[in-house]
PDB file of C-alpha atoms and ligand atoms in Angstrom:
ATOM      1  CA  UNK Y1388      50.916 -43.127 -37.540  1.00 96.00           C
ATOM      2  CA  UNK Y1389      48.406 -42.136 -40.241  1.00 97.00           C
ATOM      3  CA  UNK Y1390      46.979 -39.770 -37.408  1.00 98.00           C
ATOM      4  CA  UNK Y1391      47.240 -39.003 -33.638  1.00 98.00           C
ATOM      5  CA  UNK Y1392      45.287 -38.316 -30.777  1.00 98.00           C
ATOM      6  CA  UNK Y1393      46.831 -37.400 -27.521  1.00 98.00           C
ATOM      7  CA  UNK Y1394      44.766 -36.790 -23.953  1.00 98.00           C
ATOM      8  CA  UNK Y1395      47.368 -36.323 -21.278  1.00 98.00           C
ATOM      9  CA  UNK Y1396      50.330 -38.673 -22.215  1.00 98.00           C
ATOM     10  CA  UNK Y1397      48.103 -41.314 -23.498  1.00 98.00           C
ATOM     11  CA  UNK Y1398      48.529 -41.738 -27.366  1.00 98.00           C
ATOM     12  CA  UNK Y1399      46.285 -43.682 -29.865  1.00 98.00           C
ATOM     13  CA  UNK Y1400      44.300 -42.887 -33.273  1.00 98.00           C
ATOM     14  CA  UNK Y1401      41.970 -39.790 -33.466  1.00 98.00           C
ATOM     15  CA  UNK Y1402      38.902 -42.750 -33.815  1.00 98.00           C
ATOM     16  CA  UNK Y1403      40.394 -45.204 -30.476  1.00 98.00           C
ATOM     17  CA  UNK Y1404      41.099 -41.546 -28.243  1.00 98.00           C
ATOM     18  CA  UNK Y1405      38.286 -41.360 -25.125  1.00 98.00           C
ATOM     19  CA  UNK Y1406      38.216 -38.658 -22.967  1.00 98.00           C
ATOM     20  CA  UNK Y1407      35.953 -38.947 -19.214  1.00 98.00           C
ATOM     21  CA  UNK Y1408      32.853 -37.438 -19.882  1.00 98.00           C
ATOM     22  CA  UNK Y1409      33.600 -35.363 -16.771  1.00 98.00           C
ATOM     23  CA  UNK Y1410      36.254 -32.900 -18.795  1.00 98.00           C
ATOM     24  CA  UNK Y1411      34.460 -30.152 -18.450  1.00 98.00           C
ATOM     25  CA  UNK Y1412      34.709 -29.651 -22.222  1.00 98.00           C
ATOM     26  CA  UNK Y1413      32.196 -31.783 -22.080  1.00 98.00           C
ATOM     27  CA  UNK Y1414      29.676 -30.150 -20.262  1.00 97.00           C
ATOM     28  CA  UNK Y1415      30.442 -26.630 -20.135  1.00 98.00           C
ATOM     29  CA  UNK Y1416      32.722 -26.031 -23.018  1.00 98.00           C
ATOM     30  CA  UNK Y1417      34.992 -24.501 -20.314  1.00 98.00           C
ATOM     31  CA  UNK Y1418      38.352 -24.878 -22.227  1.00 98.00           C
ATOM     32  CA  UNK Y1419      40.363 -23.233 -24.952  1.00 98.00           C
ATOM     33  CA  UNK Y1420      41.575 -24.130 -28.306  1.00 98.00           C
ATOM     34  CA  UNK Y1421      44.115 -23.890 -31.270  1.00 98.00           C
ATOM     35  CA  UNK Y1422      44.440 -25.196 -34.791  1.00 98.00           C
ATOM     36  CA  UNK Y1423      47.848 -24.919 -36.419  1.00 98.00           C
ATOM     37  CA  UNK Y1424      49.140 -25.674 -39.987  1.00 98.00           C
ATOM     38  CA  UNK Y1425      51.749 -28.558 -40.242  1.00 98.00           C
ATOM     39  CA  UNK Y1426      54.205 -28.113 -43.553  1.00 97.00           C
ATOM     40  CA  UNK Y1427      57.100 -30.773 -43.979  1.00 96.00           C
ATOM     41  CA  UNK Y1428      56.335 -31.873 -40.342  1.00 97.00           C
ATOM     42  CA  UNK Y1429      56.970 -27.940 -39.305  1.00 97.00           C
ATOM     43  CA  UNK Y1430      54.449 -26.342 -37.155  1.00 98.00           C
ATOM     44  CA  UNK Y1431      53.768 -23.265 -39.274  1.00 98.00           C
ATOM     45  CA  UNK Y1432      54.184 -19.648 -36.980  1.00 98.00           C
ATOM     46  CA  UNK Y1433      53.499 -21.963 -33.670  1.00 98.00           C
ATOM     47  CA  UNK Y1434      54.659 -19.176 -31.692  1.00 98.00           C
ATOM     48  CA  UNK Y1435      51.731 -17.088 -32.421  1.00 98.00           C
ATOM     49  CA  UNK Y1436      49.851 -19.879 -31.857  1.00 98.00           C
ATOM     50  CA  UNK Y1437      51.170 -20.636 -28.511  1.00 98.00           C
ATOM     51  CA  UNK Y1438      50.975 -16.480 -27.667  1.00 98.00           C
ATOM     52  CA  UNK Y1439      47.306 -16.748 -28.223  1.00 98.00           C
ATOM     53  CA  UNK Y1440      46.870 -20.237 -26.320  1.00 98.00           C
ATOM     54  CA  UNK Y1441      48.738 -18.252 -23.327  1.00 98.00           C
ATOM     55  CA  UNK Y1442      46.736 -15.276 -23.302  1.00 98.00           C
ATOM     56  CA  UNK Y1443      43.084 -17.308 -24.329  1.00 98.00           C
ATOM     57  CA  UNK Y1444      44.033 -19.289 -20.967  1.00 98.00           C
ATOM     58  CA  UNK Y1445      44.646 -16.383 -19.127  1.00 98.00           C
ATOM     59  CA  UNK Y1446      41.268 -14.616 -19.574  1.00 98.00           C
ATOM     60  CA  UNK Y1447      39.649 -17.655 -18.500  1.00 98.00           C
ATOM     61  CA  UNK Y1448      41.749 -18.423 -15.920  1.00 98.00           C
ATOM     62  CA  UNK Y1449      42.715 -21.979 -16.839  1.00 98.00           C
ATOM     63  CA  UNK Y1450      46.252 -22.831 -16.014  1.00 97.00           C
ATOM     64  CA  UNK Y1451      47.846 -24.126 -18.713  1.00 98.00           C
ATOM     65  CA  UNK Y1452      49.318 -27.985 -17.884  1.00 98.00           C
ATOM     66  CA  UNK Y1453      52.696 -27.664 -18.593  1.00 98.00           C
ATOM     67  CA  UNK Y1454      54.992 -23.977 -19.722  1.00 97.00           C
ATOM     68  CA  UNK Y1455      53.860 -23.105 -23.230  1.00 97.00           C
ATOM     69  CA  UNK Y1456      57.549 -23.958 -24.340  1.00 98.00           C
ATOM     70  CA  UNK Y1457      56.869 -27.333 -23.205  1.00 98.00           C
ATOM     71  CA  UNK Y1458      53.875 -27.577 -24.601  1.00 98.00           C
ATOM     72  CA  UNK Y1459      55.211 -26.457 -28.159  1.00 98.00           C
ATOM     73  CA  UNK Y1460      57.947 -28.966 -27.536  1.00 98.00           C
ATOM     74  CA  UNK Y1461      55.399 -31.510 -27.424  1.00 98.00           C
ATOM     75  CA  UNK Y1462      53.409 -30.939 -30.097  1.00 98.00           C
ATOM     76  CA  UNK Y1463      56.366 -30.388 -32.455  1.00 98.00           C
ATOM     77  CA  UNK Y1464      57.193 -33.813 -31.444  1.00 98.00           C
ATOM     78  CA  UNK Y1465      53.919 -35.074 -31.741  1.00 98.00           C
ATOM     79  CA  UNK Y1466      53.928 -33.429 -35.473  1.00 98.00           C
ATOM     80  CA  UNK Y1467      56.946 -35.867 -36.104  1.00 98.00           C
ATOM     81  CA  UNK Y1468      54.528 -38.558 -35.242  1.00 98.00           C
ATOM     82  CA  UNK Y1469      52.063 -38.654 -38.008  1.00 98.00           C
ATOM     83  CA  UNK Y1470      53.476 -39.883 -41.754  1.00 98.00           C
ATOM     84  CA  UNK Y1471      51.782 -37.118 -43.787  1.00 98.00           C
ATOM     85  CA  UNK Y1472      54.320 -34.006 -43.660  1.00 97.00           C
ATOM     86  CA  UNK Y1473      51.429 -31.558 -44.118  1.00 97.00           C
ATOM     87  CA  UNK Y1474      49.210 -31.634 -41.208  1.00 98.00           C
ATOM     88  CA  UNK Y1475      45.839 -29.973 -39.356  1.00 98.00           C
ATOM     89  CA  UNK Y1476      46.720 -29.876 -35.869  1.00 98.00           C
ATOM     90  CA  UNK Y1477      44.365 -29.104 -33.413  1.00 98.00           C
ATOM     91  CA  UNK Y1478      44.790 -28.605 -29.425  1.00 99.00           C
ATOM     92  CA  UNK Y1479      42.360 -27.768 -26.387  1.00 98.00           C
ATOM     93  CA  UNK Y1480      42.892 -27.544 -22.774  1.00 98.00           C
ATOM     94  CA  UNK Y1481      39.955 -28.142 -20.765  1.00 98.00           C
ATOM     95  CA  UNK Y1482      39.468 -26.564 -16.777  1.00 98.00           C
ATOM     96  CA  UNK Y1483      40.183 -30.086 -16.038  1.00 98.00           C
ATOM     97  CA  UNK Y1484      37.929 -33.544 -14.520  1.00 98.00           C
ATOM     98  CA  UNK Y1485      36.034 -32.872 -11.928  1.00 98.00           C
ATOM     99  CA  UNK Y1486      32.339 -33.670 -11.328  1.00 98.00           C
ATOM    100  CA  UNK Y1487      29.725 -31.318 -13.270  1.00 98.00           C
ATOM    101  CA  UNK Y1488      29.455 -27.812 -11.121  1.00 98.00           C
ATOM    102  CA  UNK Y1489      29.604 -24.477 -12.535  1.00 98.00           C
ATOM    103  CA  UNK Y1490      32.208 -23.317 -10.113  1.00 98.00           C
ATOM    104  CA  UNK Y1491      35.785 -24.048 -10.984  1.00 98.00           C
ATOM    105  CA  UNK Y1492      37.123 -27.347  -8.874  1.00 98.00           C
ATOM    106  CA  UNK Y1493      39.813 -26.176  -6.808  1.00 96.00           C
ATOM    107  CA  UNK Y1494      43.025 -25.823  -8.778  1.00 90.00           C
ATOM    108  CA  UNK Y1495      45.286 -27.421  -5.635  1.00 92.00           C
ATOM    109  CA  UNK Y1496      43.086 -30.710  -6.756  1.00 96.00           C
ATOM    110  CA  UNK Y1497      42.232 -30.710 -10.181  1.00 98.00           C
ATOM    111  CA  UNK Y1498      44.654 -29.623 -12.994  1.00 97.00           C
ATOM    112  CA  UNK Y1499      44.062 -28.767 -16.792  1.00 98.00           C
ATOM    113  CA  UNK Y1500      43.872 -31.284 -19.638  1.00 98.00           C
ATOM    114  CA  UNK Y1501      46.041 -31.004 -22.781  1.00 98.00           C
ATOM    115  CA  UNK Y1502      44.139 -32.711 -25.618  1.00 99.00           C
ATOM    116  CA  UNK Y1503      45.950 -32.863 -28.876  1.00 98.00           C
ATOM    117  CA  UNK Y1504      45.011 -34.335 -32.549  1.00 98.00           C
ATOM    118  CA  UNK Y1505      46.890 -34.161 -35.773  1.00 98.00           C
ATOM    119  CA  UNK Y1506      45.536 -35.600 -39.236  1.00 98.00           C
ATOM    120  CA  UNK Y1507      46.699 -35.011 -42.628  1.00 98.00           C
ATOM    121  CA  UNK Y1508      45.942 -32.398 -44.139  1.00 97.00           C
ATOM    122  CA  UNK Y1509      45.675 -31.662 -48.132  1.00 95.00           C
ATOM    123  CA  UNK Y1510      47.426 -28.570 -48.962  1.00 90.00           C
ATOM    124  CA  UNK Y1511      47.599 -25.065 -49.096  1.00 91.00           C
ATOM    125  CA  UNK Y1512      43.885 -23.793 -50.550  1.00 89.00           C
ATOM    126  CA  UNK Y1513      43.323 -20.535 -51.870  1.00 94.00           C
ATOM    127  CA  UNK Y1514      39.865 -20.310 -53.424  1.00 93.00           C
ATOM    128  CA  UNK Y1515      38.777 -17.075 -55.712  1.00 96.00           C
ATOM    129  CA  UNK Y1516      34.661 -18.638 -55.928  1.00 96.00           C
ATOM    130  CA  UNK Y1517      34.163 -18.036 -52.286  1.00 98.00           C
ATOM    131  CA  UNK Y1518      30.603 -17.389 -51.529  1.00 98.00           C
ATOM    132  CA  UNK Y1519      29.138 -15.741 -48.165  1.00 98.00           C
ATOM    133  CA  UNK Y1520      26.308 -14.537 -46.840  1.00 98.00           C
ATOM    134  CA  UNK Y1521      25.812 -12.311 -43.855  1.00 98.00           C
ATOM    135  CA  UNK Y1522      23.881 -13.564 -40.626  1.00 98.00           C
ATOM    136  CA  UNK Y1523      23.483 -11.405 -37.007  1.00 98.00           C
ATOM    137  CA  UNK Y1524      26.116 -11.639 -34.788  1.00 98.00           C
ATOM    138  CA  UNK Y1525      24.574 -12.997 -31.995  1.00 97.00           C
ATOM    139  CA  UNK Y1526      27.495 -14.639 -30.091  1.00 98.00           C
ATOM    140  CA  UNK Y1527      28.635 -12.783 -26.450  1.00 97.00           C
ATOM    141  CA  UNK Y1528      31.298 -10.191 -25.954  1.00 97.00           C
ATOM    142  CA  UNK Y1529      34.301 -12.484 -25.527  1.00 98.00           C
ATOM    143  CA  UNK Y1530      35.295 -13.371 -29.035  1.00 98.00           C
ATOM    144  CA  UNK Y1531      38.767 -12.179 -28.758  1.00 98.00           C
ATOM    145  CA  UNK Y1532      39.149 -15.614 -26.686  1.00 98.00           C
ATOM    146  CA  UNK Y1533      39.343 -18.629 -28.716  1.00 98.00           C
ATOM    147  CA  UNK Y1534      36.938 -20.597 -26.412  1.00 98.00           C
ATOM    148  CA  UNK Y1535      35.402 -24.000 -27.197  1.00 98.00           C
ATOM    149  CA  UNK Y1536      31.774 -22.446 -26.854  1.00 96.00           C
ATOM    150  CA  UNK Y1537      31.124 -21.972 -30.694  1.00 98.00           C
ATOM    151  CA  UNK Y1538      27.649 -22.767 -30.710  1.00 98.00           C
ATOM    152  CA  UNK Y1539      26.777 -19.497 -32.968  1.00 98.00           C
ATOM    153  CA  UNK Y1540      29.402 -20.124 -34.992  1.00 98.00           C
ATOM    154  CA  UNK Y1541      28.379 -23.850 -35.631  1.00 98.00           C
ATOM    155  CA  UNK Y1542      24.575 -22.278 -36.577  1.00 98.00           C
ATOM    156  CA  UNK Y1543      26.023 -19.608 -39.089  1.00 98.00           C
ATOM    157  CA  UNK Y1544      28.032 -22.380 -40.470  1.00 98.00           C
ATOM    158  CA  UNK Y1545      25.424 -24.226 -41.311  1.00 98.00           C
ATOM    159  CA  UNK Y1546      23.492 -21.376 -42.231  1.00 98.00           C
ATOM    160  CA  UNK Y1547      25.837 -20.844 -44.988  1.00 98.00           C
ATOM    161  CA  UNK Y1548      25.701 -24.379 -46.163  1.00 98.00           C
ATOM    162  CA  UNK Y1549      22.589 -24.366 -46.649  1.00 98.00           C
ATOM    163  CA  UNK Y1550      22.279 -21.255 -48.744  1.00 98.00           C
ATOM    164  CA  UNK Y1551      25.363 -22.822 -51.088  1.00 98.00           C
ATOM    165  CA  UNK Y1552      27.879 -20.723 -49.231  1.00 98.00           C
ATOM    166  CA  UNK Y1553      31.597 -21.251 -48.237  1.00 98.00           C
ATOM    167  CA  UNK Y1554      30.800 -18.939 -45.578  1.00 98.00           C
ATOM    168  CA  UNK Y1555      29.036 -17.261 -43.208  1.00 98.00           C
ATOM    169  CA  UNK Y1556      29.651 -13.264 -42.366  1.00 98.00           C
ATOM    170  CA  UNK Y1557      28.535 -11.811 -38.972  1.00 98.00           C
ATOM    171  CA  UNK Y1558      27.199  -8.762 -38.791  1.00 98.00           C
ATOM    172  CA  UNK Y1559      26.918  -6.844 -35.423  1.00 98.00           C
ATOM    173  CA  UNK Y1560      25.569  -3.432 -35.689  1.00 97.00           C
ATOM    174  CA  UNK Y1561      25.941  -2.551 -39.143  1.00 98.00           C
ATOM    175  CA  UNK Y1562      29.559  -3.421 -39.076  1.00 98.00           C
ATOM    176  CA  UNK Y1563      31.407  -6.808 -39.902  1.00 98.00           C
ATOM    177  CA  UNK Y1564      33.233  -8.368 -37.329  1.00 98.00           C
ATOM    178  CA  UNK Y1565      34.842 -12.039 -38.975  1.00 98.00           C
ATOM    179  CA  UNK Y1566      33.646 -15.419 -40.276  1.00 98.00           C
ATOM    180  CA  UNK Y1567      32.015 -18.078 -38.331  1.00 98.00           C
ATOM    181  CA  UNK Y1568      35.428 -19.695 -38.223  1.00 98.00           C
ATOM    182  CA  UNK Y1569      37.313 -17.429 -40.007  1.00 98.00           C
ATOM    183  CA  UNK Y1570      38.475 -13.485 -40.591  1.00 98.00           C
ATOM    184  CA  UNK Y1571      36.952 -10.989 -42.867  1.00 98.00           C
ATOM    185  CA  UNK Y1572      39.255  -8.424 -44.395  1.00 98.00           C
ATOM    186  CA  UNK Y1573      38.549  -5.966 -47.693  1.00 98.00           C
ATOM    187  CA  UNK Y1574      40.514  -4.111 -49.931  1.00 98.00           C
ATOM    188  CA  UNK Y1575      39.142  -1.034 -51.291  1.00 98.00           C
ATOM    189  CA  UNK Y1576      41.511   1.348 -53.368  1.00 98.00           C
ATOM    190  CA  UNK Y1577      44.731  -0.156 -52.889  1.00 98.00           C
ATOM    191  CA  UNK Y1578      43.743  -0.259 -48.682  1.00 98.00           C
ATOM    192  CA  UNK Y1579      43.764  -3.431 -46.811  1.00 98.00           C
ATOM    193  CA  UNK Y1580      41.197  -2.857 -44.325  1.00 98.00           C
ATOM    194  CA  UNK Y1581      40.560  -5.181 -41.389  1.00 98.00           C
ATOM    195  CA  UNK Y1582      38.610  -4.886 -37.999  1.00 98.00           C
ATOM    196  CA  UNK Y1583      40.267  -3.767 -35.237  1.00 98.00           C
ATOM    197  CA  UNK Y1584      41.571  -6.408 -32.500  1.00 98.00           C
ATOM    198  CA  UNK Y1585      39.166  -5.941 -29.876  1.00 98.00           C
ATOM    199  CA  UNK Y1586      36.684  -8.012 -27.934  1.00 98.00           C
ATOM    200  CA  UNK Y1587      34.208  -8.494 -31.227  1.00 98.00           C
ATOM    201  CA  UNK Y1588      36.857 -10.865 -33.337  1.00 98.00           C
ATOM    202  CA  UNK Y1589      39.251 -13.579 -32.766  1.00 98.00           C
ATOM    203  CA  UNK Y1590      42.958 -12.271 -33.543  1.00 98.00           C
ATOM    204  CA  UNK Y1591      43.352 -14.316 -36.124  1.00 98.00           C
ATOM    205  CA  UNK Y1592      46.932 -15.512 -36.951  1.00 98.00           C
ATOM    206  CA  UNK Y1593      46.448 -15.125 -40.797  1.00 98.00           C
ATOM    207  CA  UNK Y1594      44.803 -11.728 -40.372  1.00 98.00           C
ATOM    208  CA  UNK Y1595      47.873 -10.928 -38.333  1.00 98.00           C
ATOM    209  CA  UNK Y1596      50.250 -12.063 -41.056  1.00 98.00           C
ATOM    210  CA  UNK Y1597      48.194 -10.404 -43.631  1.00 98.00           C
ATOM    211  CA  UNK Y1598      49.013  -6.825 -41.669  1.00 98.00           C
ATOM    212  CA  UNK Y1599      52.542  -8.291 -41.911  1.00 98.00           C
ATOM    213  CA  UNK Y1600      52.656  -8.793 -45.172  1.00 98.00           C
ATOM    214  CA  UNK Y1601      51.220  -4.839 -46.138  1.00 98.00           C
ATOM    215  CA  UNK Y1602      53.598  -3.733 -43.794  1.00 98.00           C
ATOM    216  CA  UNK Y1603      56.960  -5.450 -45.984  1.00 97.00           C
ATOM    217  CA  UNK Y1604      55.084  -4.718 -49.146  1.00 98.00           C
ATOM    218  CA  UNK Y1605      53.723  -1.247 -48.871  1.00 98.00           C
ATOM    219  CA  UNK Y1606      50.251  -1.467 -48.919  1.00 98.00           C
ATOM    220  CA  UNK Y1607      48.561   0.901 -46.869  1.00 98.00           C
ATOM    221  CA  UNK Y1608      46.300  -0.772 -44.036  1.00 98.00           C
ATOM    222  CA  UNK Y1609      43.759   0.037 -41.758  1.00 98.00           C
ATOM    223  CA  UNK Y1610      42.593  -1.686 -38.989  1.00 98.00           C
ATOM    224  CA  UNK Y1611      38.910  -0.291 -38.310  1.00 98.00           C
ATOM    225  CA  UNK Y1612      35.193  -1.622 -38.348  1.00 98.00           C
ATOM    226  CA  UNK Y1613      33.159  -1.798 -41.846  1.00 98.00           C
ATOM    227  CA  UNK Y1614      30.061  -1.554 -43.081  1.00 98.00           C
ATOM    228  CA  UNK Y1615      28.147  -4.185 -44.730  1.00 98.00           C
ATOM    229  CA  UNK Y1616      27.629  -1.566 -47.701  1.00 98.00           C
ATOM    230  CA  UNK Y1617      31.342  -1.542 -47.666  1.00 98.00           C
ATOM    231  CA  UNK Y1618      32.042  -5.351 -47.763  1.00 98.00           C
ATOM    232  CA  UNK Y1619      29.358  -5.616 -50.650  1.00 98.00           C
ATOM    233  CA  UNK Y1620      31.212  -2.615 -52.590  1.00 98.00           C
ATOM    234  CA  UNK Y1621      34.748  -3.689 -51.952  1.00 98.00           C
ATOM    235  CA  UNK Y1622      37.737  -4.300 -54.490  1.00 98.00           C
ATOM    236  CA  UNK Y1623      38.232  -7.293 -52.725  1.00 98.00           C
ATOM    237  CA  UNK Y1624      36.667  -9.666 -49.906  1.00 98.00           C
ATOM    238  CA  UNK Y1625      39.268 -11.959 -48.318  1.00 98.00           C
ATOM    239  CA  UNK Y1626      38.490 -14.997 -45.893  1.00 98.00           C
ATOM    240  CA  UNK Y1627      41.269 -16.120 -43.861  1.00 98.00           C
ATOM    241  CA  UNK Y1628      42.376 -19.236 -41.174  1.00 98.00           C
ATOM    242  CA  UNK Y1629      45.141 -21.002 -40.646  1.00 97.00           C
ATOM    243  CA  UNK Y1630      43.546 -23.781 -42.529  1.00 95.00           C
ATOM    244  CA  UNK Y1631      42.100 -21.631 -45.121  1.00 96.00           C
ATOM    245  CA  UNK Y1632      44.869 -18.877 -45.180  1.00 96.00           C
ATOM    246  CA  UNK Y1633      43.178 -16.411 -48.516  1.00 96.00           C
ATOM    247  CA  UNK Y1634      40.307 -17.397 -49.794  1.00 97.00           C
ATOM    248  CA  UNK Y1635      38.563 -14.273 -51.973  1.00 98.00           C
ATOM    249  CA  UNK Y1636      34.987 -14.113 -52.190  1.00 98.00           C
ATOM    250  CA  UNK Y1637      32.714 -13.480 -55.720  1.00 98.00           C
ATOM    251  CA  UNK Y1638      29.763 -13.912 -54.234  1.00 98.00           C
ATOM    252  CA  UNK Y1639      27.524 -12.396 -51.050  1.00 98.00           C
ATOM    253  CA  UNK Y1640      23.975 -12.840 -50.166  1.00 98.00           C
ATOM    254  CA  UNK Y1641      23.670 -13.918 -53.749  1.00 98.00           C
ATOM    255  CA  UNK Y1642      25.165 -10.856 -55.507  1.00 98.00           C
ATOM    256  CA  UNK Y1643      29.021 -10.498 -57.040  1.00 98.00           C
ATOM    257  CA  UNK Y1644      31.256  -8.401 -55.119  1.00 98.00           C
ATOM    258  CA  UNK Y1645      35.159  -8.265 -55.302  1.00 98.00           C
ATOM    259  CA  UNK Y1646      37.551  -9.728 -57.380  1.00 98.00           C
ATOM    260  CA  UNK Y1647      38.527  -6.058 -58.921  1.00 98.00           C
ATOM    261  CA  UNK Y1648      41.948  -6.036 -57.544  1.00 98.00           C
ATOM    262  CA  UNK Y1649      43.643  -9.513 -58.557  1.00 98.00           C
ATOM    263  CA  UNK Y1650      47.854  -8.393 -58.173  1.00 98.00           C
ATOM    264  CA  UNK Y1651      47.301  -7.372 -54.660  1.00 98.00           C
ATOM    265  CA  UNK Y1652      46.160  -9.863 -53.863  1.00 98.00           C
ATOM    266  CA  UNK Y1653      48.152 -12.670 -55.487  1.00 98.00           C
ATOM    267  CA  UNK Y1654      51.451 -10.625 -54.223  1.00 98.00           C
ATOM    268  CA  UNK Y1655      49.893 -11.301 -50.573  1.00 98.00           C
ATOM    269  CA  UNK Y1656      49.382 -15.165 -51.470  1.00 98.00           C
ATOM    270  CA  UNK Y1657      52.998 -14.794 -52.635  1.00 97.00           C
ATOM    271  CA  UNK Y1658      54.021 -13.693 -49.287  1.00 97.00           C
ATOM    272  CA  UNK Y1659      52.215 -16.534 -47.338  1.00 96.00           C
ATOM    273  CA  UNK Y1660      53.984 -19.081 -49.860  1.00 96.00           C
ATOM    274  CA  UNK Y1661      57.282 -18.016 -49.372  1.00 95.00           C
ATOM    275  CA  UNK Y1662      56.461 -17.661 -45.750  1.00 92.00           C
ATOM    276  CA  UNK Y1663      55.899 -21.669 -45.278  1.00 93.00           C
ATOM    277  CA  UNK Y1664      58.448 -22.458 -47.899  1.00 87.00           C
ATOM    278  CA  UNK Y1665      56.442 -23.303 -51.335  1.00 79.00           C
TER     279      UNK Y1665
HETATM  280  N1  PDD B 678      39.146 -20.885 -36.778  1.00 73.80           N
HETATM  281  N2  PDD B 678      37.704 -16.040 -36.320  1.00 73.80           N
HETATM  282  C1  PDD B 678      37.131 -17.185 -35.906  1.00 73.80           C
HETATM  283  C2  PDD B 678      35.801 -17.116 -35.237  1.00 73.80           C
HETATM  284  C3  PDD B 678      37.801 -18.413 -36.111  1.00 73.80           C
HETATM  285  O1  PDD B 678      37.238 -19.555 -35.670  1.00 73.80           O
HETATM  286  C4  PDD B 678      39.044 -18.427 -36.783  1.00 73.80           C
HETATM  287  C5  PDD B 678      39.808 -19.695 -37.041  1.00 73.80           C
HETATM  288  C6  PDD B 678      39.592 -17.203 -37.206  1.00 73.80           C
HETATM  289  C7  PDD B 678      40.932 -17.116 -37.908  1.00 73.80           C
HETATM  290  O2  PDD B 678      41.991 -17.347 -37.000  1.00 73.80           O
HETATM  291  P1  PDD B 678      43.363 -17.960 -37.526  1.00 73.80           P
HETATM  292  O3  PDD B 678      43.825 -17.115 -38.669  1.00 73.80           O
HETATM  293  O4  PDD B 678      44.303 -17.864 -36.382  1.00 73.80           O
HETATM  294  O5  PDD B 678      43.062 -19.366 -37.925  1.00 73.80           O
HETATM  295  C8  PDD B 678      38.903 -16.037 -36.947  1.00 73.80           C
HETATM  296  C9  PDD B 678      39.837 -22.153 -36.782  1.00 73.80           C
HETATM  297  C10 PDD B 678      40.672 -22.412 -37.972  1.00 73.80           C
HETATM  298  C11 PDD B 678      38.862 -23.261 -36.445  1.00 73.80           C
HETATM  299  O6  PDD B 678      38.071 -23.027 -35.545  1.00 73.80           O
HETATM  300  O7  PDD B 678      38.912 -24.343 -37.034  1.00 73.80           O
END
């Protein structure tokens, strides 16, 4: 298939898929989600993506439809599905269908849904013109759980269009927390620094490989909160995703920053190739 859409054992095209209004996706965002690299029809580090599927469920207390071995099981076979070998897969799991009430629907009655698309995806993308600008972090105090409530993020987004950015950086505090749909590390003096996992950031899988990658090559790292001063006077600003897995920023609020530390980074690109095998 040229892509795939899967709700629950039923499979058609991402454009033909239609899911009851009554998921309570739909009305309350009350679900969790993932988005995983495909390379040569291999889901790329799925079992960090499953980890944080498990424990995202968990601290919303959806049960998860099937083991999370199972459900890696299916979507490697779904992956297998779809012709292009490099893929964006994406996968939520809602409370479940159940008529629109704030409380849950009793769990004996109504069970999760798995909802699962895959579509080709171009390539590995690492941008050095990455432009951002900083906006108030305004979402709530669960962003450690990848929730489908990403209103904020969907405003700063926008935000950042709009001002001919790549990206938008929130701000919470004086400190940086991440991306509207990505992480925000900096390297200053030969130190990867990145914010601590805690309840202000998504632990981002690239972020985590990132750490990784210091760790096998040396590079000292830090894991703490900072400043916007400190983003705008950093060696280097890096933007990570899965999708988007180093992209280095010249550019904030309209003033250049980074790009004063070029080898460390390319020797972490290098890492992330060899890591998916290009
Ligand atoms: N977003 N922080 C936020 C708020 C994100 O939405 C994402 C990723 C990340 C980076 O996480 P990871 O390295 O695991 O992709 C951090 C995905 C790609 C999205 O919503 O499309």
């Amino acid at each position: 298939m040229e892509n795939l859409a899967y709700y629950n054992g039923r499979i058609t095209s991402i454009e033909e898929m239609m899911i009851p209004a009554n998921d309570r996706g739909f009305y309350f965002g009350d679900g969790i989600y993932e988005v995983a690299m495909v390379f040569n029809h291999k889901i790329f580090a799925l079992e960090d993506h499953l980890e944080r599927m498990e424990s995202s469920a968990a601290m919303v207390q959806i049960q998860l439809p099937a083991p999370r071995e199972e459900i890696g099981r299916l979507l490697g076979e779904l992956a297998l599905k779809v012709e292009s070998p490099c893929q964006f897969l994406y996968w939520q799991i809602t409370r479940g269908t159940s008529p629109r009430n704030h409380l849950f629907p009793d769990p004996q009655k109504v069970t999760s849904n798995l909802y699962v698309y895959s579509k080709p995806w171009g390539g590995v993308e690492m941008s050095d013109t990455y432009r951002l600008i900083s906006v108030d972090d305004t979402r709530f105090l669960h962003c450690n759980i990848k929730t489908l409530n990403l209103l904020p993020n969907v405003m700063a987004s926008q935000k950042a269009k709009e001002a001919g950015c790549n990206e938008a950086v929130f701000v919470r505090d004086g400190y940086v927390t991440e991306g509207s749909h990505s992480n925000v590390s900096i390297i200053k003096d030969g130190v990867f620094i990145t914010h601590p996992l805690d309840n202000l950031i998504l632990p981002g899988t690239e972020r985590k490989h990132m750490l990784a990658y210091c760790k096998e090559l040396g590079i000292p790292a830090q894991e703490r909160a900072f400043t916007l001063e400190e983003l705008a006077e950093a060696d280097e600003i890096i933007v990570s995703s899965t999708s988007h897995p180093s992209m280095r920023a010249m550019e904030l609020n309209g003033r250049p920053v980074g790009m004063k530390n070029p080898e460390l980074v390319e020797k972490l690109r290098k890492k992330y190739l060899e890591g998916i095998g290009q």
